[in-house]
PDB file of C-alpha atoms and ligand atoms in Angstrom:
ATOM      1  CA  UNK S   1     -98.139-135.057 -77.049  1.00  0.00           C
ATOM      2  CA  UNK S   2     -98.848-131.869 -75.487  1.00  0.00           C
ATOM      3  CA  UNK S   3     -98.479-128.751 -76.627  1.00  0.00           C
ATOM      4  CA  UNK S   4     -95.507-127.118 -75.027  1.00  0.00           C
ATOM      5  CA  UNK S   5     -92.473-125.491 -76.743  1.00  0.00           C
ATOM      6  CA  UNK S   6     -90.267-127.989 -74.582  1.00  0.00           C
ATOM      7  CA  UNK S   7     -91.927-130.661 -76.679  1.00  0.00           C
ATOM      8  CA  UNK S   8     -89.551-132.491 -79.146  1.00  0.00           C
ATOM      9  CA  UNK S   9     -89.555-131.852 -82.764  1.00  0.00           C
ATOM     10  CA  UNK S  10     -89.047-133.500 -85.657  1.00  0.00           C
ATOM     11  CA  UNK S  11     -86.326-132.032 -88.656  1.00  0.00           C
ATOM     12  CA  UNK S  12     -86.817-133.638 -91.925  1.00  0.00           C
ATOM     13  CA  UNK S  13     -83.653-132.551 -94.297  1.00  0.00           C
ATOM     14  CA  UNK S  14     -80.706-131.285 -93.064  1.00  0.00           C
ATOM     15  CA  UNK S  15     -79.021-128.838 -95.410  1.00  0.00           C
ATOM     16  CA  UNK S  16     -78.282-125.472 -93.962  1.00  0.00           C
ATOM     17  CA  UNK S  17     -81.306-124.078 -92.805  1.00  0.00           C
ATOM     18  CA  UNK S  18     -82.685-127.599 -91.231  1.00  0.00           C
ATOM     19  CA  UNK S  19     -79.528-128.268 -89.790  1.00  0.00           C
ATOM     20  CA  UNK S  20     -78.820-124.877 -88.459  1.00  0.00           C
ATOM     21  CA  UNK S  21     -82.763-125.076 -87.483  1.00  0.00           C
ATOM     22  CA  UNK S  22     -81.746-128.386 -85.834  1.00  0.00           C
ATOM     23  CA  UNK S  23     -78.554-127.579 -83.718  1.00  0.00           C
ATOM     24  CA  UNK S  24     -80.231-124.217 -82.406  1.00  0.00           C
ATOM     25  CA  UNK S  25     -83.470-125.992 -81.007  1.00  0.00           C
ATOM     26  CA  UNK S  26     -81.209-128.311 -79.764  1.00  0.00           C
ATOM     27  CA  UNK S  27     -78.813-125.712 -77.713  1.00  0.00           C
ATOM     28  CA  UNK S  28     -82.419-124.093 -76.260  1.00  0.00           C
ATOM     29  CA  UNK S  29     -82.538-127.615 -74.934  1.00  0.00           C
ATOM     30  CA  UNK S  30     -85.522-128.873 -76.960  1.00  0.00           C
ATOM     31  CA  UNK S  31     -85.156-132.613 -78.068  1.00  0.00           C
ATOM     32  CA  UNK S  32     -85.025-132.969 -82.159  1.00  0.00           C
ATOM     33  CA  UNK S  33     -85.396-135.940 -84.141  1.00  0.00           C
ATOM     34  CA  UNK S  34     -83.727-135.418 -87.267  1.00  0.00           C
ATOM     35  CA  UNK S  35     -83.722-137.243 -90.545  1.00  0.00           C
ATOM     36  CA  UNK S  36     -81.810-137.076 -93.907  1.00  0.00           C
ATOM     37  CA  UNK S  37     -81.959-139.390 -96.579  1.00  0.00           C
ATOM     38  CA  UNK S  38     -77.677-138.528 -97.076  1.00  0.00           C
ATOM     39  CA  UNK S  39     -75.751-141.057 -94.709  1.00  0.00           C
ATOM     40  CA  UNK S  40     -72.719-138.469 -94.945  1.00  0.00           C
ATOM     41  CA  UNK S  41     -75.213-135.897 -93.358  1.00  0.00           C
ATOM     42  CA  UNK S  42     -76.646-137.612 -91.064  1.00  0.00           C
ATOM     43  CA  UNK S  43     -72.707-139.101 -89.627  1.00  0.00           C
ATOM     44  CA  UNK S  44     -71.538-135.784 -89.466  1.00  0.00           C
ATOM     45  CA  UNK S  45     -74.238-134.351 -87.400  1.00  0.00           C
ATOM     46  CA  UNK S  46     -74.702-137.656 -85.061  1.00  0.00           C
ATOM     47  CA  UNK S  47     -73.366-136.870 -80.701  1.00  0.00           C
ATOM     48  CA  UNK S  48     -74.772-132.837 -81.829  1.00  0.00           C
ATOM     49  CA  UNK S  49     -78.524-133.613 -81.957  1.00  0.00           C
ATOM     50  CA  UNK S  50     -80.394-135.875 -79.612  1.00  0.00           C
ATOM     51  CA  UNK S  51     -82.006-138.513 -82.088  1.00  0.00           C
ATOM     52  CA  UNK S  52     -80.557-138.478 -86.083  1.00  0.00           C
ATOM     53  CA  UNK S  53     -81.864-141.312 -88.418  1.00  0.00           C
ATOM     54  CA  UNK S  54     -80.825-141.749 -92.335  1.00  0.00           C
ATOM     55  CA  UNK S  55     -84.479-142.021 -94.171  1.00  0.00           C
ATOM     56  CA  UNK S  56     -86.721-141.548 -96.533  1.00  0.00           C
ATOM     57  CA  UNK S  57     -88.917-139.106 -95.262  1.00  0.00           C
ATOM     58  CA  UNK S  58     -91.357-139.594 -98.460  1.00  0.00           C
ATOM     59  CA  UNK S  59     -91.586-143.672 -96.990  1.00  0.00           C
ATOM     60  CA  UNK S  60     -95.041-143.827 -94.380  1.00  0.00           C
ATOM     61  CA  UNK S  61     -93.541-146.799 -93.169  1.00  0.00           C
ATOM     62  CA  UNK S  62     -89.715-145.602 -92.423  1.00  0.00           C
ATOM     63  CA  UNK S  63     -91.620-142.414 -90.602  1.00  0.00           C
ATOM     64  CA  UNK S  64     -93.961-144.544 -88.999  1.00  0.00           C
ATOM     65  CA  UNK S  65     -90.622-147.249 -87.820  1.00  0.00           C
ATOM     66  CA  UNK S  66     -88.882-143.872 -86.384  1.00  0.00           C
ATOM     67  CA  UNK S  67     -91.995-142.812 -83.905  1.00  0.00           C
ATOM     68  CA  UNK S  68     -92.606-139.665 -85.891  1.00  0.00           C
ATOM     69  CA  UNK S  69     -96.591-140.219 -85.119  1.00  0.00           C
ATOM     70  CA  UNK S  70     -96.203-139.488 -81.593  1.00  0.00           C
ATOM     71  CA  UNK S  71     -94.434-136.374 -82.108  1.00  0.00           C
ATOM     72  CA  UNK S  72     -97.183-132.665 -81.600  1.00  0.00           C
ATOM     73  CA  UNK S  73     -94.207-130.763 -84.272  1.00  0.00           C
ATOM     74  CA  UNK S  74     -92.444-130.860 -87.346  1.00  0.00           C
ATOM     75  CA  UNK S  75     -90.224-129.356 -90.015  1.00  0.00           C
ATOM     76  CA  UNK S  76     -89.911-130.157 -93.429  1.00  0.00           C
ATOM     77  CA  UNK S  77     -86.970-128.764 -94.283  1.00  0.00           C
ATOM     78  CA  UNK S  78     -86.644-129.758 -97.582  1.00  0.00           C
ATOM     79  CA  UNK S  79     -86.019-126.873-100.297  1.00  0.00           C
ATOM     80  CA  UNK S  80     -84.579-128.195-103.580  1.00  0.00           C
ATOM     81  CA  UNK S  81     -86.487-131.493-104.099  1.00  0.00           C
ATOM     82  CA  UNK S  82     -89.828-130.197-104.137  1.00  0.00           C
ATOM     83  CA  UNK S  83     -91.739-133.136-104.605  1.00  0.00           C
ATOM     84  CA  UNK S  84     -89.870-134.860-101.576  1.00  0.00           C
ATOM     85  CA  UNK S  85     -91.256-132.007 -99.599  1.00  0.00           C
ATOM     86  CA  UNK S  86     -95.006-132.353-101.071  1.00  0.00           C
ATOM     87  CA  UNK S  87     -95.154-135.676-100.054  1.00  0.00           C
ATOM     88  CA  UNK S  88     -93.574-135.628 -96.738  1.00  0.00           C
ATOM     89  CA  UNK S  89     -95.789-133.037 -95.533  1.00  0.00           C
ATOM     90  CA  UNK S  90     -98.271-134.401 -97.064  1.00  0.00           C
ATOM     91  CA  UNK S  91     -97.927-137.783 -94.788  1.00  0.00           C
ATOM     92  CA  UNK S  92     -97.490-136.000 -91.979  1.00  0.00           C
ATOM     93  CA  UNK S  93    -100.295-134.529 -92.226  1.00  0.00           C
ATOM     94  CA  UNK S  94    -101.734-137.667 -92.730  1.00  0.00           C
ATOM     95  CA  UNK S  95    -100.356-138.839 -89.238  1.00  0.00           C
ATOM     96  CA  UNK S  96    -102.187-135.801 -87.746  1.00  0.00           C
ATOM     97  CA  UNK S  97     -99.456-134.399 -86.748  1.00  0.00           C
ATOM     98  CA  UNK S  98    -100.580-130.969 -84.689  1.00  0.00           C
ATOM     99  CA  UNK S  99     -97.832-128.527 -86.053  1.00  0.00           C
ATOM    100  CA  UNK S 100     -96.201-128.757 -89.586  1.00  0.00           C
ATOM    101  CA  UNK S 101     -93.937-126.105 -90.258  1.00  0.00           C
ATOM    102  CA  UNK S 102     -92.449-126.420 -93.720  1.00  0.00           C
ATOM    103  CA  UNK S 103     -89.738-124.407 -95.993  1.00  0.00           C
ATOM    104  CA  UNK S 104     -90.629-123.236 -99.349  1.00  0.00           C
ATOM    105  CA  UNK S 105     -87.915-122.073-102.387  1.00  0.00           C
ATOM    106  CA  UNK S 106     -91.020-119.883-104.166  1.00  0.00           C
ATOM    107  CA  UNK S 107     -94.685-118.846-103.823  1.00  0.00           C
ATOM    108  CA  UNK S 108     -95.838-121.877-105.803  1.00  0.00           C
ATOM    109  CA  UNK S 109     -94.261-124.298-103.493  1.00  0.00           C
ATOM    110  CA  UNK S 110     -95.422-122.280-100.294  1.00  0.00           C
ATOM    111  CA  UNK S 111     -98.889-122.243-101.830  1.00  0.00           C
ATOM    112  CA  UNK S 112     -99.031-125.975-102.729  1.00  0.00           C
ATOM    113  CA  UNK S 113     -97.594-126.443 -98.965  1.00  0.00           C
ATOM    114  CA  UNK S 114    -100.650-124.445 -97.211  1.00  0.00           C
ATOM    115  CA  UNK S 115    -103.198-126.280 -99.121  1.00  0.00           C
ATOM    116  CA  UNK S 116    -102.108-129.287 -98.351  1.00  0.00           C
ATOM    117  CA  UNK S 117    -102.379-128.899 -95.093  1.00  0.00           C
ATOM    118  CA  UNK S 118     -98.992-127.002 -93.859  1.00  0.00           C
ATOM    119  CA  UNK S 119     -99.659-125.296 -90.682  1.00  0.00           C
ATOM    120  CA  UNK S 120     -97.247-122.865 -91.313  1.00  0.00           C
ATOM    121  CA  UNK S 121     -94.779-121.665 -94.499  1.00  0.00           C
ATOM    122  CA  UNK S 122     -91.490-120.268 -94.406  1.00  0.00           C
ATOM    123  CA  UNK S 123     -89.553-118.648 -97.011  1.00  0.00           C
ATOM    124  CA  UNK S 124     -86.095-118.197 -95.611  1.00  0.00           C
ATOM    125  CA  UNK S 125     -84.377-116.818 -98.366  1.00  0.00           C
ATOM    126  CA  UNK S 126     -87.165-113.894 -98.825  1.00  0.00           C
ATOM    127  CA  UNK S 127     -87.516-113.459 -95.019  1.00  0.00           C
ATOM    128  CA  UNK S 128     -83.882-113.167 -94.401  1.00  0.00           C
ATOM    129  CA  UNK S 129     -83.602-110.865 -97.700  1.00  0.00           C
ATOM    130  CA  UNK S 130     -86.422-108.591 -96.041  1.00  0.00           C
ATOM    131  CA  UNK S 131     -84.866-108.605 -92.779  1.00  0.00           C
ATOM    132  CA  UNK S 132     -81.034-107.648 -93.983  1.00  0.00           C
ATOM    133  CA  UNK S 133     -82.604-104.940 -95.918  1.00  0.00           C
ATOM    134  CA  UNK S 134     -83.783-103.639 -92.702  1.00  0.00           C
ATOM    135  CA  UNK S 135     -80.640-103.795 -91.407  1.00  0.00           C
ATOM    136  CA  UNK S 136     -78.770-102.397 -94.284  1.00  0.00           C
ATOM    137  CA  UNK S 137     -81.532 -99.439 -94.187  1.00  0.00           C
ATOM    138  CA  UNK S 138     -81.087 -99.048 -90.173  1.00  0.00           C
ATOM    139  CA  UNK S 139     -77.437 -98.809 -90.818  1.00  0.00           C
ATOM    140  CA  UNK S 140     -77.765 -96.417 -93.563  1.00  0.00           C
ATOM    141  CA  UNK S 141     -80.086 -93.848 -91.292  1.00  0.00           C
ATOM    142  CA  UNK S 142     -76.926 -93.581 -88.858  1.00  0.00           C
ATOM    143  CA  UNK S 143     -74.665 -91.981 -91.402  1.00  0.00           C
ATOM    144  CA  UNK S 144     -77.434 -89.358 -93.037  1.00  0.00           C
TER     145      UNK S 144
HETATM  146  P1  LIG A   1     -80.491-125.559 -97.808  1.00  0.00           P
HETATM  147  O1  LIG A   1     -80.605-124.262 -98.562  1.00  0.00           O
HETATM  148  O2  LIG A   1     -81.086-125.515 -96.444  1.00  0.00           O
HETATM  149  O3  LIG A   1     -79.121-126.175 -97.840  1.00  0.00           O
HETATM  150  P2  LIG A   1     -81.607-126.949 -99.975  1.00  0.00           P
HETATM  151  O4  LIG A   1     -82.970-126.531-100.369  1.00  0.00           O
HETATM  152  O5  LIG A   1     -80.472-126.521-100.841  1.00  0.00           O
HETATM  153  O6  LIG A   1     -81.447-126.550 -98.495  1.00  0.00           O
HETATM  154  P3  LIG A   1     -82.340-129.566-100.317  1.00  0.00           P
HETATM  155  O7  LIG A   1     -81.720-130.142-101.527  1.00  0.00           O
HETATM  156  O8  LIG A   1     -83.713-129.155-100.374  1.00  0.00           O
HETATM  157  O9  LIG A   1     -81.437-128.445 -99.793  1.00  0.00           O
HETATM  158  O10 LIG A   1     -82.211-130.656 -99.190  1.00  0.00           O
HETATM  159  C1  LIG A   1     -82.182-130.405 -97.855  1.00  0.00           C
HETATM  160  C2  LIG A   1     -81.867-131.749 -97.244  1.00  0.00           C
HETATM  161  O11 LIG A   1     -83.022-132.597 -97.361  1.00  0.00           O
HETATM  162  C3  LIG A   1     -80.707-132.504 -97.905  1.00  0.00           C
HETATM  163  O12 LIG A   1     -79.734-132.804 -96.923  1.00  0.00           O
HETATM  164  C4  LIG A   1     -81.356-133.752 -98.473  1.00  0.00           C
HETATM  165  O13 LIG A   1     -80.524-134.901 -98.365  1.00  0.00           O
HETATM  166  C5  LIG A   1     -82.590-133.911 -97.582  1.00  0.00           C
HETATM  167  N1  LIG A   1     -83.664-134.671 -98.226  1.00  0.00           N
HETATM  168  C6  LIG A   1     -84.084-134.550 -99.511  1.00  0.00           C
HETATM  169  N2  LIG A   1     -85.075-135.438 -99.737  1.00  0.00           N
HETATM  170  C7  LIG A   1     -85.287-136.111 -98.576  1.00  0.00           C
HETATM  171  C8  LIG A   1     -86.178-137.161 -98.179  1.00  0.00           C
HETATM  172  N3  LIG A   1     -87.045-137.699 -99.029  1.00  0.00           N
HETATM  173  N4  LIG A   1     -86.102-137.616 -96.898  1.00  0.00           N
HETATM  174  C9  LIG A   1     -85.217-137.075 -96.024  1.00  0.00           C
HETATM  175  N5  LIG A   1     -84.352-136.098 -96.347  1.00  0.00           N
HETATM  176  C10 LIG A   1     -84.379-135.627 -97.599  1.00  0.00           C
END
């Protein structure tokens, strides 16, 4: 596919942050495929995004059955179980897909994730952490 943001995108893992991740890129009007492994999840979240599948992410042939190849993007949103999110990033980078964006719980996990062939890393607990400080500081500077 080509690169465009408009292009659809693939959510793998829908706690919080891939299902928040999920709805927004959906209200910007970008099509998302998203997958869980948790039928509950995926039932809940079914008529809000555009395509929702219950899978194994870590199965080639379940991501292979859902069209995930043809898609240029990705997320592996997949904190806890970190060897669910090793090996589905590591398939998809084995489907060559363009853009892998994946979530890592600690700088282990985000390093094991970039040499594996993660196009990008995201630490959302440390980057949110970072940015409410700045907050909290920019706050702070109106009362001094
Ligand atoms: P958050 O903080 O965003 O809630 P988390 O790190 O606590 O995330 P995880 O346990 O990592 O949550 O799981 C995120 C989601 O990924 C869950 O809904 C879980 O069912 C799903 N998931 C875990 N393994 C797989 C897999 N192999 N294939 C698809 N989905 C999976």
């Amino acid at each position: 596919m080509a690169d465009t943001n408009a292009d659809p995108v693939v959510v793998i893992g829908l706690g919080r942050f891939g299902t928040s991740l999920a709805l927004e890129l959906v209200r910007r009007g970008t099509e998302v495929l998203a997958i869980d492994t948790r039928p509950k999840v995926t039932q809940a979240l079914a008529g809000h995004i555009t395509h929702i599948a219950t899978a194994d992410a870590t199965d080639m042939e379940a991501l292979r059955q859902l069209g995930v190849p043809d898609f240029y993007r990705a997320v592996v949103a997949i904190g806890s179980d970190i060897e669910a999110s090793i090996l589905t990033t590591s398939l998809l980078v084995e489907l060559e897909i363009d853009d892998i964006w994946a979530k890592a719980v600690s700088n282990q996990h985000g390093r094991i994730l970039s040499r594996i062939g993660a196009h990008h890393v995201v630490f959302p607990e440390h980057d949110m952490g970072e940015r409410v400080a700045h907050l909290v500081s920019g706050r702070m500077l109106d009362y001094m």
